[in-house]
Coordinates of C-alpha atoms in Angstrom, one line a residue:
X1 CA 101.0 110.1 -49.1
X2 CA 99.8 111.2 -52.5
X3 CA 99.0 114.9 -53.0
X4 CA 96.0 116.0 -55.2
X5 CA 95.8 119.6 -56.7
X6 CA 92.4 121.2 -56.6
X7 CA 91.1 122.6 -60.0
X8 CA 89.4 125.9 -60.0
X9 CA 85.6 125.6 -60.0
X10 CA 84.1 126.3 -63.4
X11 CA 81.3 128.9 -63.2
X12 CA 78.1 128.2 -64.9
X13 CA 76.7 130.6 -67.5
X14 CA 73.8 131.6 -65.3
X15 CA 76.3 132.7 -62.6
X16 CA 78.3 134.7 -65.2
X17 CA 75.2 136.4 -66.4
X18 CA 74.1 137.3 -62.9
X19 CA 77.6 138.8 -62.2
X20 CA 77.4 140.8 -65.4
X21 CA 73.9 142.1 -64.6
X22 CA 75.1 143.2 -61.1
X23 CA 78.0 145.0 -62.8
X24 CA 75.7 146.7 -65.2
X25 CA 73.3 147.7 -62.4
X26 CA 76.3 149.2 -60.5
X27 CA 77.5 151.0 -63.6
X28 CA 73.9 152.3 -64.3
X29 CA 73.7 153.6 -60.8
X30 CA 77.0 155.4 -61.3
X31 CA 75.9 156.8 -64.6
X32 CA 72.6 158.1 -63.0
X33 CA 74.6 159.8 -60.2
X34 CA 76.9 161.5 -62.8
X35 CA 73.9 162.6 -64.9
X36 CA 72.3 164.1 -61.8
X37 CA 75.4 166.0 -61.0
X38 CA 75.6 167.3 -64.5
X39 CA 71.9 168.4 -64.3
X40 CA 72.5 170.0 -61.0
X41 CA 75.2 172.3 -62.6
X42 CA 72.9 173.5 -65.4
X43 CA 71.1 176.8 -65.2
X44 CA 67.5 175.4 -64.9
X45 CA 68.6 173.3 -61.9
X46 CA 70.3 176.2 -60.2
X47 CA 67.2 178.5 -60.2
X48 CA 66.0 179.2 -56.7
X49 CA 63.0 176.9 -55.9
X50 CA 60.7 179.8 -55.2
X51 CA 61.3 181.2 -58.7
X52 CA 61.0 177.8 -60.3
X53 CA 57.7 177.2 -58.4
X54 CA 56.4 180.5 -59.7
X55 CA 57.2 179.5 -63.3
X56 CA 55.5 176.1 -62.8
X57 CA 52.4 177.9 -61.5
X58 CA 52.2 180.1 -64.6
X59 CA 52.9 177.2 -66.9
X60 CA 50.2 175.1 -65.2
X61 CA 47.6 178.0 -65.5
X62 CA 48.3 178.5 -69.2
X63 CA 48.2 174.8 -69.9
X64 CA 44.8 174.3 -68.1
X65 CA 43.3 177.4 -69.8
X66 CA 44.3 176.3 -73.2
X67 CA 43.0 172.8 -72.6
X68 CA 39.7 174.2 -71.4
X69 CA 39.4 176.4 -74.4
X70 CA 39.9 173.3 -76.7
X71 CA 37.4 171.3 -74.8
X72 CA 34.7 173.9 -75.0
X73 CA 35.2 175.3 -78.4
X74 CA 36.0 172.3 -80.6
X75 CA 33.5 169.7 -79.3
X76 CA 29.9 170.5 -80.2
X77 CA 29.5 166.6 -80.0
X78 CA 30.3 164.3 -77.1
X79 CA 33.8 163.0 -77.4
X80 CA 36.6 162.0 -75.1
X81 CA 38.9 164.7 -73.9
X82 CA 42.6 164.6 -73.1
X83 CA 43.9 164.5 -69.6
X84 CA 43.4 167.5 -67.3
X85 CA 46.6 166.7 -65.6
X86 CA 49.0 167.3 -68.5
X87 CA 50.4 170.3 -66.8
X88 CA 52.1 167.9 -64.3
X89 CA 54.5 166.8 -67.1
X90 CA 56.8 169.7 -66.1
X91 CA 57.7 167.7 -63.0
X92 CA 59.1 164.9 -65.2
X93 CA 62.0 166.9 -66.6
X94 CA 64.5 166.2 -63.9
X95 CA 64.9 165.1 -60.3
X96 CA 65.3 168.7 -59.1
X97 CA 62.1 170.0 -60.9
X98 CA 60.2 167.0 -59.5
X99 CA 61.2 167.8 -55.9
X100 CA 60.3 171.5 -56.4
X101 CA 56.9 170.6 -58.0
X102 CA 55.9 168.1 -55.3
X103 CA 56.9 170.5 -52.5
X104 CA 54.7 173.3 -53.9
X105 CA 51.3 173.0 -52.2
X106 CA 49.7 175.5 -54.6
X107 CA 51.0 173.6 -57.6
X108 CA 49.2 170.5 -56.4
X109 CA 46.1 172.2 -55.3
X110 CA 44.1 171.0 -58.3
X111 CA 41.5 168.4 -58.8
X112 CA 39.6 167.2 -62.0
X113 CA 36.4 165.1 -61.8
X114 CA 35.9 163.6 -65.3
X115 CA 35.0 160.1 -66.3
X116 CA 38.0 159.5 -68.6
X117 CA 40.9 161.2 -66.9
X118 CA 40.2 161.1 -63.2
X119 CA 42.9 159.2 -61.3
X120 CA 42.0 155.6 -60.7
X121 CA 42.5 155.9 -56.9
X122 CA 39.6 158.3 -56.7
X123 CA 37.5 155.3 -57.7
X124 CA 38.1 153.5 -54.4
X125 CA 36.0 153.7 -51.4
X126 CA 35.0 157.2 -50.1
X127 CA 37.5 157.1 -47.2
X128 CA 40.4 156.3 -49.5
X129 CA 39.4 158.9 -52.0
X130 CA 39.2 161.5 -49.2
X131 CA 42.6 160.5 -47.9
X132 CA 44.1 160.7 -51.3
X133 CA 42.6 164.1 -52.0
X134 CA 43.8 165.6 -48.6
X135 CA 47.3 164.1 -49.0
X136 CA 47.6 165.5 -52.6
X137 CA 46.0 168.9 -52.0
X138 CA 46.9 169.8 -48.5
X139 CA 45.0 172.8 -47.1
X140 CA 45.8 175.3 -50.0
X141 CA 42.9 177.0 -51.9
X142 CA 41.7 174.8 -54.6
X143 CA 41.3 174.8 -58.4
X144 CA 38.6 172.3 -59.4
X145 CA 37.4 171.1 -62.8
X146 CA 34.1 169.3 -62.7
X147 CA 33.4 167.8 -66.2
X148 CA 30.0 166.1 -66.1
X149 CA 30.2 163.5 -68.9
X150 CA 29.9 159.8 -69.3
X151 CA 29.9 156.8 -71.7
X152 CA 27.7 153.7 -71.4
X153 CA 30.5 151.7 -73.0
X154 CA 32.8 152.5 -70.2
X155 CA 32.4 150.2 -67.2
X156 CA 33.8 152.9 -64.8
X157 CA 31.3 155.5 -66.2
X158 CA 28.3 153.3 -66.1
X159 CA 29.0 151.8 -62.6
X160 CA 26.6 153.6 -60.4
X161 CA 28.3 152.5 -57.2
X162 CA 31.6 154.3 -58.1
X163 CA 30.3 156.9 -60.4
X164 CA 32.9 159.6 -60.7
X165 CA 30.5 162.5 -60.4
X166 CA 29.0 161.4 -57.1
X167 CA 32.5 161.6 -55.6
X168 CA 32.9 165.0 -57.3
X169 CA 29.6 166.2 -55.8
X170 CA 30.7 165.2 -52.3
X171 CA 34.1 166.7 -52.7
X172 CA 32.7 170.0 -53.9
X173 CA 30.1 170.1 -51.1
X174 CA 32.8 169.5 -48.4
X175 CA 35.4 171.8 -49.9
X176 CA 33.4 174.9 -51.0
X177 CA 35.1 177.0 -48.4
X178 CA 38.4 176.3 -50.1
X179 CA 37.5 176.7 -53.7
X180 CA 39.4 179.5 -55.4
X181 CA 38.8 178.5 -59.0
X182 CA 35.9 176.4 -60.3
X183 CA 35.2 175.2 -63.8
X184 CA 31.9 173.3 -64.6
X185 CA 31.5 171.7 -68.0
X186 CA 28.1 169.9 -68.4
X187 CA 28.1 167.4 -71.3
X188 CA 25.2 165.2 -69.9
X189 CA 22.2 166.2 -67.8
X190 CA 22.7 163.1 -65.5
X191 CA 23.6 164.5 -62.1
X192 CA 22.9 168.2 -62.7
X193 CA 20.4 168.5 -59.9
X194 CA 22.8 166.9 -57.5
X195 CA 25.5 169.3 -58.7
X196 CA 23.4 172.4 -57.9
X197 CA 22.7 170.9 -54.4
X198 CA 26.4 170.5 -53.9
X199 CA 27.0 174.1 -54.7
X200 CA 24.4 175.5 -52.2
X201 CA 26.7 176.8 -49.5
X202 CA 28.7 180.1 -49.4
X203 CA 32.0 180.1 -51.4
X204 CA 33.9 182.6 -49.5
X205 CA 37.2 182.5 -51.3
X206 CA 35.9 181.7 -54.8
X207 CA 37.6 184.1 -57.3
X208 CA 37.0 182.6 -60.7
X209 CA 33.9 180.7 -62.0
X210 CA 33.5 179.3 -65.4
X211 CA 30.4 177.3 -66.6
X212 CA 29.8 175.9 -70.0
X213 CA 27.9 173.3 -72.0
X214 CA 29.4 170.7 -74.3
X215 CA 28.3 167.8 -76.5
X216 CA 24.9 166.3 -75.9
X217 CA 23.9 169.0 -73.4
X218 CA 24.8 171.8 -75.7
X219 CA 22.8 170.3 -78.6
X220 CA 19.7 169.8 -76.5
X221 CA 19.7 173.0 -74.5
X222 CA 20.3 175.2 -77.6
X223 CA 17.6 173.7 -79.8
X224 CA 15.2 176.5 -78.9
X225 CA 14.5 179.1 -76.2
X226 CA 12.4 176.8 -74.1
X227 CA 15.0 174.0 -73.8
X228 CA 17.6 176.4 -72.4
X229 CA 19.5 175.4 -69.2
X230 CA 18.8 178.1 -66.6
X231 CA 21.3 178.4 -63.7
X232 CA 19.8 178.7 -60.2
X233 CA 21.1 180.9 -57.4
X234 CA 24.2 179.1 -56.4
X235 CA 26.5 179.4 -53.4
X236 CA 23.7 180.6 -51.1
X237 CA 23.7 183.8 -53.1
X238 CA 27.1 184.8 -51.6
X239 CA 30.4 185.0 -53.5
X240 CA 32.2 187.9 -51.7
X241 CA 35.5 187.3 -53.5
X242 CA 34.4 186.5 -57.1
X243 CA 36.4 188.6 -59.6
X244 CA 36.0 186.5 -62.8
X245 CA 32.9 185.0 -64.3
X246 CA 32.6 183.2 -67.7
X247 CA 29.5 181.5 -69.0
X248 CA 28.8 179.7 -72.3
X249 CA 25.4 178.4 -73.6
X250 CA 23.6 178.8 -70.2
X251 CA 20.8 181.1 -69.3
X252 CA 20.4 183.1 -66.1
X253 CA 18.8 186.2 -64.8
X254 CA 20.7 189.4 -65.1
X255 CA 19.9 189.8 -61.4
X256 CA 21.6 186.6 -60.5
X257 CA 23.7 187.0 -57.2
X258 CA 26.9 185.9 -58.8
X259 CA 26.9 189.1 -60.8
X260 CA 28.3 190.7 -57.6
X261 CA 30.1 194.1 -57.2
X262 CA 33.5 192.5 -56.8
X263 CA 33.6 191.3 -60.5
X264 CA 36.4 192.6 -62.6
X265 CA 36.1 190.3 -65.6
X266 CA 32.7 189.2 -67.2
X267 CA 32.5 187.0 -70.3
X268 CA 29.1 186.0 -71.6
X269 CA 29.0 183.6 -74.6
X270 CA 25.9 182.4 -76.4
X271 CA 23.5 183.4 -73.6
X272 CA 20.1 182.2 -74.9
X273 CA 18.1 184.9 -73.0
X274 CA 16.0 184.9 -70.0
X275 CA 13.3 187.5 -70.4
X276 CA 13.5 188.5 -74.1
X277 CA 11.5 191.8 -73.8
X278 CA 13.5 193.0 -70.8
X279 CA 16.9 191.4 -71.1
X280 CA 18.9 194.3 -72.6
X281 CA 17.4 196.8 -70.0
X282 CA 18.2 194.3 -67.2
X283 CA 21.7 193.8 -68.6
X284 CA 22.4 197.6 -68.5
X285 CA 21.0 197.7 -65.0
X286 CA 23.2 194.8 -63.9
X287 CA 26.4 196.6 -65.2
X288 CA 25.6 199.4 -62.9
X289 CA 26.1 197.0 -60.0
X290 CA 29.6 196.2 -61.2
X291 CA 31.7 199.3 -60.3
X292 CA 35.0 197.4 -60.5
X293 CA 34.5 195.8 -63.9
X294 CA 37.6 196.0 -66.0
X295 CA 36.8 193.7 -69.0
X296 CA 33.5 192.9 -70.6
X297 CA 33.4 190.3 -73.4
X298 CA 30.2 189.1 -75.0
X299 CA 29.0 187.6 -78.3
X300 CA 25.3 187.7 -77.4
X301 CA 24.0 191.1 -76.6
X302 CA 20.3 190.7 -75.9
X303 CA 17.5 191.6 -78.2
X304 CA 16.5 195.3 -78.0
X305 CA 13.0 195.4 -76.6
X306 CA 10.2 197.7 -77.6
X307 CA 9.8 199.4 -74.3
X308 CA 11.3 202.8 -73.9
X309 CA 14.6 202.9 -71.9
X310 CA 16.8 205.8 -71.1
X311 CA 19.0 204.6 -68.3
X312 CA 22.8 205.3 -68.7
X313 CA 25.4 203.3 -66.8
X314 CA 28.8 204.5 -66.0
X315 CA 31.8 202.0 -66.1
X316 CA 34.7 204.2 -65.1
X317 CA 37.2 201.3 -64.6
X318 CA 36.4 199.3 -67.8
X319 CA 39.5 198.8 -69.9
X320 CA 38.2 196.5 -72.5
X321 CA 34.8 196.2 -74.2
X322 CA 34.7 193.4 -76.7
X323 CA 31.5 192.3 -78.4
X324 CA 30.3 190.4 -81.5
X325 CA 26.9 191.6 -82.3
X326 CA 24.7 193.5 -84.8
X327 CA 25.2 197.2 -85.6
X328 CA 21.9 198.0 -84.0
X329 CA 22.6 196.3 -80.6
X330 CA 26.1 197.8 -80.6
X331 CA 24.6 201.2 -81.0
X332 CA 22.1 200.6 -78.2
X333 CA 24.8 199.5 -75.9
X334 CA 27.1 202.4 -76.5
X335 CA 24.2 204.9 -76.1
X336 CA 23.5 203.5 -72.6
X337 CA 27.0 203.1 -71.1
X338 CA 29.7 205.7 -70.4
X339 CA 33.3 204.6 -70.6
X340 CA 36.6 206.3 -69.7
X341 CA 38.8 207.9 -72.4
X342 CA 41.3 205.0 -72.1
X343 CA 38.9 202.2 -72.6
X344 CA 39.5 200.0 -75.7
X345 CA 36.4 199.1 -77.7
X346 CA 36.3 196.1 -80.1
X347 CA 33.2 195.6 -82.2
X348 CA 32.8 192.7 -84.6
X349 CA 29.7 193.8 -86.4
X350 CA 27.1 191.8 -88.3
X351 CA 24.2 193.1 -90.2
X352 CA 21.5 194.4 -87.9
X353 CA 18.2 192.6 -87.4
X354 CA 16.8 195.4 -85.2
X355 CA 16.8 198.3 -87.6
X356 CA 17.2 198.7 -91.4
X357 CA 20.9 198.4 -92.0
X358 CA 21.6 201.9 -93.1
X359 CA 19.7 203.3 -90.2
X360 CA 21.6 201.1 -87.7
X361 CA 25.0 202.1 -89.2
X362 CA 24.0 205.8 -88.8
X363 CA 22.9 205.1 -85.2
X364 CA 26.2 203.4 -84.4
X365 CA 28.1 206.3 -86.0
X366 CA 26.3 208.7 -83.7
X367 CA 27.0 206.5 -80.7
X368 CA 30.7 206.2 -81.6
X369 CA 31.0 210.0 -82.1
X370 CA 29.7 210.5 -78.6
X371 CA 32.0 207.8 -77.1
X372 CA 35.2 209.1 -78.6
X373 CA 34.5 212.8 -78.0
X374 CA 36.8 213.0 -75.0
X375 CA 39.6 211.2 -76.7
X376 CA 39.8 212.0 -80.4
X377 CA 41.3 209.6 -82.8
X378 CA 44.9 210.4 -83.8
X379 CA 46.2 207.3 -85.6
X380 CA 44.2 205.0 -87.8
X381 CA 44.7 201.8 -89.8
X382 CA 42.2 200.4 -92.2
X383 CA 42.6 197.0 -93.9
X384 CA 40.1 195.9 -96.5
X385 CA 39.4 192.4 -97.8
X386 CA 40.7 191.3 -101.1
X387 CA 37.2 190.1 -102.1
X388 CA 33.8 190.9 -100.9
X389 CA 33.3 187.6 -99.1
X390 CA 34.1 187.3 -95.4
X391 CA 35.7 184.0 -94.2
X392 CA 35.9 182.9 -90.6
X393 CA 38.7 181.0 -88.9
X394 CA 38.2 177.4 -87.7
X395 CA 37.3 178.5 -84.3
X396 CA 34.5 180.7 -85.6
X397 CA 35.8 183.7 -83.6
X398 CA 38.1 185.8 -85.8
X399 CA 37.2 186.9 -89.3
X400 CA 40.0 186.0 -91.7
X401 CA 39.0 188.2 -94.7
X402 CA 37.0 191.3 -93.7
X403 CA 37.2 195.1 -93.3
X404 CA 39.3 195.8 -90.2
X405 CA 39.5 199.3 -88.8
X406 CA 41.8 200.2 -85.8
X407 CA 42.3 203.6 -84.3
X408 CA 44.2 205.1 -81.4
X409 CA 43.8 208.2 -79.4
X410 CA 46.7 210.1 -77.8
X411 CA 49.7 207.8 -77.3
X412 CA 53.4 208.1 -76.9
X413 CA 54.0 205.3 -79.5
X414 CA 55.0 206.2 -83.1
X415 CA 52.5 205.2 -85.8
X416 CA 55.0 202.6 -87.1
X417 CA 54.9 200.9 -83.8
X418 CA 51.1 200.8 -83.8
X419 CA 50.8 199.5 -87.4
X420 CA 52.0 196.0 -86.5
X421 CA 50.0 192.8 -86.0
X422 CA 50.3 192.9 -82.2
X423 CA 51.0 196.5 -81.0
X424 CA 52.0 197.2 -77.4
X425 CA 49.2 199.8 -77.1
X426 CA 45.7 198.5 -77.5
X427 CA 43.6 200.4 -80.1
X428 CA 41.0 202.8 -78.7
X429 CA 38.5 201.5 -81.3
X430 CA 38.5 198.3 -83.4
X431 CA 35.7 197.6 -85.9
X432 CA 35.5 194.4 -87.9
X433 CA 32.8 194.3 -90.6
X434 CA 31.9 192.0 -93.5
X435 CA 32.1 194.8 -96.2
X436 CA 33.7 198.2 -96.5
X437 CA 30.5 200.1 -97.3
X438 CA 29.4 200.1 -93.6
X439 CA 32.9 201.1 -92.6
X440 CA 32.9 204.0 -95.0
X441 CA 29.5 205.2 -93.7
X442 CA 30.9 205.1 -90.1
X443 CA 34.0 207.0 -91.1
X444 CA 32.1 209.7 -92.9
X445 CA 30.1 210.4 -89.7
X446 CA 32.9 210.2 -87.1
X447 CA 35.1 213.2 -86.2
X448 CA 38.5 212.7 -88.0
X449 CA 39.7 216.3 -87.6
X450 CA 42.4 215.3 -85.1
X451 CA 43.7 212.4 -87.2
X452 CA 47.5 212.7 -87.8
X453 CA 48.5 209.4 -89.4
X454 CA 46.6 207.0 -91.6
X455 CA 47.4 203.5 -92.9
X456 CA 45.4 201.9 -95.7
X457 CA 46.1 198.3 -96.7
X458 CA 44.5 196.1 -99.4
X459 CA 42.7 196.6 -102.7
X460 CA 40.3 199.6 -102.7
X461 CA 37.6 199.5 -105.4
X462 CA 36.5 202.6 -107.4
X463 CA 40.1 204.0 -107.1
X464 CA 39.3 207.6 -105.8
X465 CA 36.1 206.8 -103.9
X466 CA 37.9 205.6 -100.7
X467 CA 39.7 208.9 -100.5
X468 CA 36.5 210.8 -100.2
X469 CA 35.8 209.0 -97.0
X470 CA 38.6 210.9 -95.5
X471 CA 37.6 214.3 -97.0
X472 CA 37.2 215.8 -93.5
X473 CA 40.5 214.4 -92.2
X474 CA 42.3 217.7 -92.8
X475 CA 45.2 217.3 -90.4
X476 CA 46.7 214.0 -91.7
X477 CA 50.5 214.5 -92.3
X478 CA 51.5 210.8 -92.7
X479 CA 49.9 208.4 -95.1
X480 CA 51.0 204.8 -95.4
X481 CA 49.6 202.5 -98.1
X482 CA 50.2 198.7 -98.4
X483 CA 49.4 196.8 -101.5
X484 CA 47.1 197.5 -104.4
X485 CA 45.5 200.7 -102.9
X486 CA 48.8 202.5 -103.7
X487 CA 48.5 201.9 -107.5
X488 CA 46.1 204.9 -108.0
X489 CA 47.4 207.1 -105.2
X490 CA 48.7 209.8 -107.4
X491 CA 45.3 210.3 -109.0
X492 CA 43.5 210.1 -105.6
X493 CA 45.6 212.9 -104.0
X494 CA 45.2 215.2 -107.0
X495 CA 41.4 214.8 -107.3
X496 CA 39.6 217.9 -106.5
X497 CA 36.9 217.3 -104.0
X498 CA 35.1 220.6 -104.2
X499 CA 35.7 224.4 -104.0
X500 CA 34.7 226.4 -100.9
X501 CA 32.7 229.6 -100.9
X502 CA 35.7 231.6 -102.0
X503 CA 36.5 229.3 -104.8
X504 CA 39.5 227.8 -103.2
X505 CA 40.0 224.1 -104.2
X506 CA 39.8 221.5 -101.5
X507 CA 41.9 218.3 -101.9
X508 CA 42.1 215.1 -99.8
X509 CA 44.5 215.3 -96.9
X510 CA 45.4 218.9 -97.5
X511 CA 48.3 218.9 -95.0
X512 CA 49.9 215.7 -96.1
X513 CA 53.7 215.7 -95.8
X514 CA 54.9 212.1 -96.0
X515 CA 53.9 209.2 -98.2
X516 CA 55.0 205.6 -97.3
X517 CA 54.6 202.7 -99.8
X518 CA 54.9 199.2 -98.2
X519 CA 54.9 195.9 -100.0
X520 CA 54.1 197.6 -103.4
X521 CA 55.1 196.2 -106.8
X522 CA 56.0 198.9 -109.2
X523 CA 55.6 198.7 -112.9
X524 CA 58.9 197.8 -114.5
X525 CA 60.5 199.8 -117.3
X526 CA 59.5 198.7 -120.9
X527 CA 63.0 197.4 -121.5
X528 CA 62.8 195.0 -118.6
X529 CA 59.3 193.8 -118.8
X530 CA 60.2 190.9 -121.1
X531 CA 62.5 189.5 -118.4
X532 CA 59.7 189.2 -115.8
X533 CA 57.9 186.0 -115.9
X534 CA 54.3 185.4 -115.2
X535 CA 55.0 184.5 -111.6
X536 CA 55.9 188.1 -110.9
X537 CA 52.4 189.5 -111.7
X538 CA 50.0 187.0 -113.0
X539 CA 50.3 184.0 -110.7
X540 CA 51.0 185.7 -107.3
X541 CA 48.8 184.5 -104.4
X542 CA 49.5 187.2 -101.8
X543 CA 46.6 189.3 -100.5
X544 CA 47.9 192.7 -101.3
X545 CA 49.6 192.3 -104.7
X546 CA 48.6 194.0 -107.9
X547 CA 46.4 192.1 -110.3
X548 CA 47.0 191.7 -114.1
X549 CA 46.3 194.7 -116.2
X550 CA 42.8 193.6 -117.2
X551 CA 41.7 193.2 -113.5
X552 CA 39.4 196.1 -112.5
X553 CA 40.8 196.1 -109.0
X554 CA 44.4 196.9 -110.0
X555 CA 47.2 197.1 -112.5
X556 CA 50.5 195.4 -113.1
X557 CA 52.1 197.9 -110.8
X558 CA 52.6 201.5 -110.0
X559 CA 54.3 203.8 -112.5
X560 CA 56.5 206.3 -110.6
X561 CA 56.0 208.8 -113.4
X562 CA 52.2 208.7 -113.0
X563 CA 52.6 209.2 -109.3
X564 CA 54.9 212.2 -109.9
X565 CA 52.5 213.6 -112.5
X566 CA 49.6 213.4 -110.0
X567 CA 51.5 215.1 -107.2
X568 CA 52.6 217.9 -109.6
X569 CA 49.0 218.4 -110.7
X570 CA 48.0 218.7 -107.0
X571 CA 50.4 221.6 -106.6
X572 CA 49.4 223.3 -109.9
X573 CA 45.8 223.3 -108.7
X574 CA 46.7 224.9 -105.4
X575 CA 47.2 221.8 -103.2
X576 CA 50.0 221.1 -100.7
X577 CA 53.2 219.6 -101.7
X578 CA 54.3 216.2 -100.4
X579 CA 57.7 216.6 -98.9
X580 CA 58.9 213.0 -98.5
X581 CA 58.1 209.6 -100.1
X582 CA 59.4 206.4 -98.6
X583 CA 59.4 202.9 -100.1
X584 CA 59.5 199.9 -97.7
X585 CA 59.8 196.3 -98.8
X586 CA 58.8 197.2 -102.3
X587 CA 59.7 195.4 -105.6
X588 CA 60.9 196.6 -109.0
X589 CA 61.7 200.2 -107.8
X590 CA 63.7 202.2 -110.3
X591 CA 66.2 204.6 -108.7
X592 CA 65.3 207.3 -111.1
X593 CA 63.2 209.7 -108.9
X594 CA 63.3 213.0 -110.6
X595 CA 60.5 215.3 -109.5
X596 CA 60.4 214.0 -105.9
X597 CA 61.7 216.3 -103.2
X598 CA 63.0 213.4 -100.8
X599 CA 63.0 209.7 -101.6
X600 CA 64.0 207.0 -99.1
X601 CA 64.3 203.3 -100.1
X602 CA 63.9 201.1 -97.0
X603 CA 65.1 204.1 -94.9
X604 CA 68.2 204.8 -97.1
X605 CA 68.6 207.9 -99.3
X606 CA 69.5 206.4 -102.7
X607 CA 71.3 209.6 -103.8
X608 CA 74.0 208.6 -101.3
X609 CA 74.2 204.9 -102.2
X610 CA 74.9 203.1 -105.4
X611 CA 71.7 201.4 -106.3
X612 CA 71.0 200.1 -109.9
X613 CA 67.7 198.3 -109.1
X614 CA 65.8 196.9 -106.1
X615 CA 64.0 193.7 -106.7

C-alpha cells in the first residue's frame, strides 16, 4: 500500500501577524513590569504614602491658588479659563503616585462648577451627578470653586435643562455643612439670585471664603457707584470657623456678619464703597471686632468723611498691614489703629485726593512717627528710580521703577542679610512712592536717631541734597551705596551742614565708620581710558550705572582720589574719620589706595594679595 508524506501547513500572513502581535503584547507587558519595578526602587516611589500625600496636598493648594489669581487678575473681559483640575496631573507621574493620590480623601475633596471645565459626567441626571460627587469626594470637608460664567455659542452652557450652575446651586445647598473652602467667581449675573439662596444656611466648618468679579460682571458692576454688586447676609449670618476672607470688586456693609471675630486674614480689593460718608469710620469700627486678625491687605481704603471721628482700634495680633492708597488715607488709618511693635507695615502710596499733597505727607509723617515710637528704626534701605516716571508691572500691583524705602527695627540679622531682594526678616516699614520728594519729606520728619546702618541705591539728583535728609541720623556707623549715588559721596560726606551754638561743625553721619561701595564703576586712569570702549560707559543699559560725563545725574565713574580728598577735608574740618572702605562687585578699581586706613576688595585685603587690576 502506498505511503504518502504529509507536508507542513503553510501559515498565512495574517496568522503570522497575529502571532507577532501576541508576542509584542507579551514583551510590552514584561517591559511594563520591569519599568514598574525600576520606578518602585527610585526615591520618590519609596517615600511613605502619608508624606507623599502631604506633598500632593501642598502642591494642589498652590496650583489652585495660582490658577485663581490668573483667572481674577488677567481677565477684565469674559474669556475661557483653563481647567480647575490641573492639580490632578501629579497623579499621572507613576502607578505608585496615582495609588497614593486616589487613596487620599482630602486630595479628592475638591469640586469645580464652571461651564467649560466641569467633568462631563456632572452633566448627567441629578441622581447620577450626586452619585459621582459622593464617590469622588467621600465625606471629607470640601473645597469648592463656583465660577458663574457661560457662552451662548456653547450647547452645554446654553442648555437650560442641564445648566451647570443649577447643579452647582443644588450641590452647594446640600453640602454647606461640609464646605471648608469656597471660591465664588461671578462672570455673568445669570443665576446670582439662586446662588445667594443656595448659601442661606449656616456654614459651620467654612474656613476660607473668596468672592470676586470677572469679565462682563466686573465691567457692569464697576461702571459707577450705583451699579455695584452688594453682597447680602450669607450663611444665615453664621460662619463660626471663618479665618480667611478675600473680596474683589464687590460691595458689602462693614457690619456684614462674615466679618466675624474668628478672622485672621482679611483682603479687600476694589471695594466700591457702601455708605461713602461713613465707610471709613465703619471700617475702623469693624476692625475692632476682629481681635485675632493677623494680616490686613487692601487697595481701596474708604474715602475719609467730613464727620469728626476719634475712635482708635487696637490690633495686637496683626503681623502684616499692606495697603495701596493715598497718603491722606494712609495717615488717617494709622492715626486710628494701634499695632504691636513687631507688625510689618507696607504702604504703596499715591498722591492724596483728601488733603493738599504737602499737608497729607506731613500728616503721614506724624502718624508714622507715632507708630514706630515703640520700635525705633535701626536698619534702612532706600532705592530711588533712575527716572522720575513710575512704571507698573503687567499685573498692575507692583511698581517697577519708583522710590522704595524699607526699614527694620531691632533684629538679630546683619544689615547685609536684610539688604537683599527677599530677606528672611520682613521690614518693619516699607514705603513705595512715585517720586523721591515725598519720601524725603517723610524721612525728615521721622525719628532716625537710632539708625545704625543705611543703604542707598540708584541715582540721587542734586548730589549732596539727599544727604541732608539724614542730617539727624547721627548714629549711623555703616553706609552702603549702590550705583550712581556713590559718585559724589566724598563731597557729600565732607559738606558742612551747619555749626552748633558753640561753633562746632556738624557733618552728615558724624559717627560713620564703614563705607561700602556695591556695583560701582570707577573712573579709569588716564593711561587706560583709550582702551575702554563705548560699551563700558556710554551704552550700558543697567539701572545703577554711571551716565556719560555730560549727564547731570552722574559722571563716567568715581575717582578714588576725589573720594580720599573729600574724606580728608572732613577730618580737617573736625569731622569723624571713616575707618574702613569696602568695594563689592565693582569695576575698574585701581589697587592704589593710599590715604585710606583699611580697604577691602570683595572681602579681601589687597595688601596681602597680588592684584594688578579688577575689571
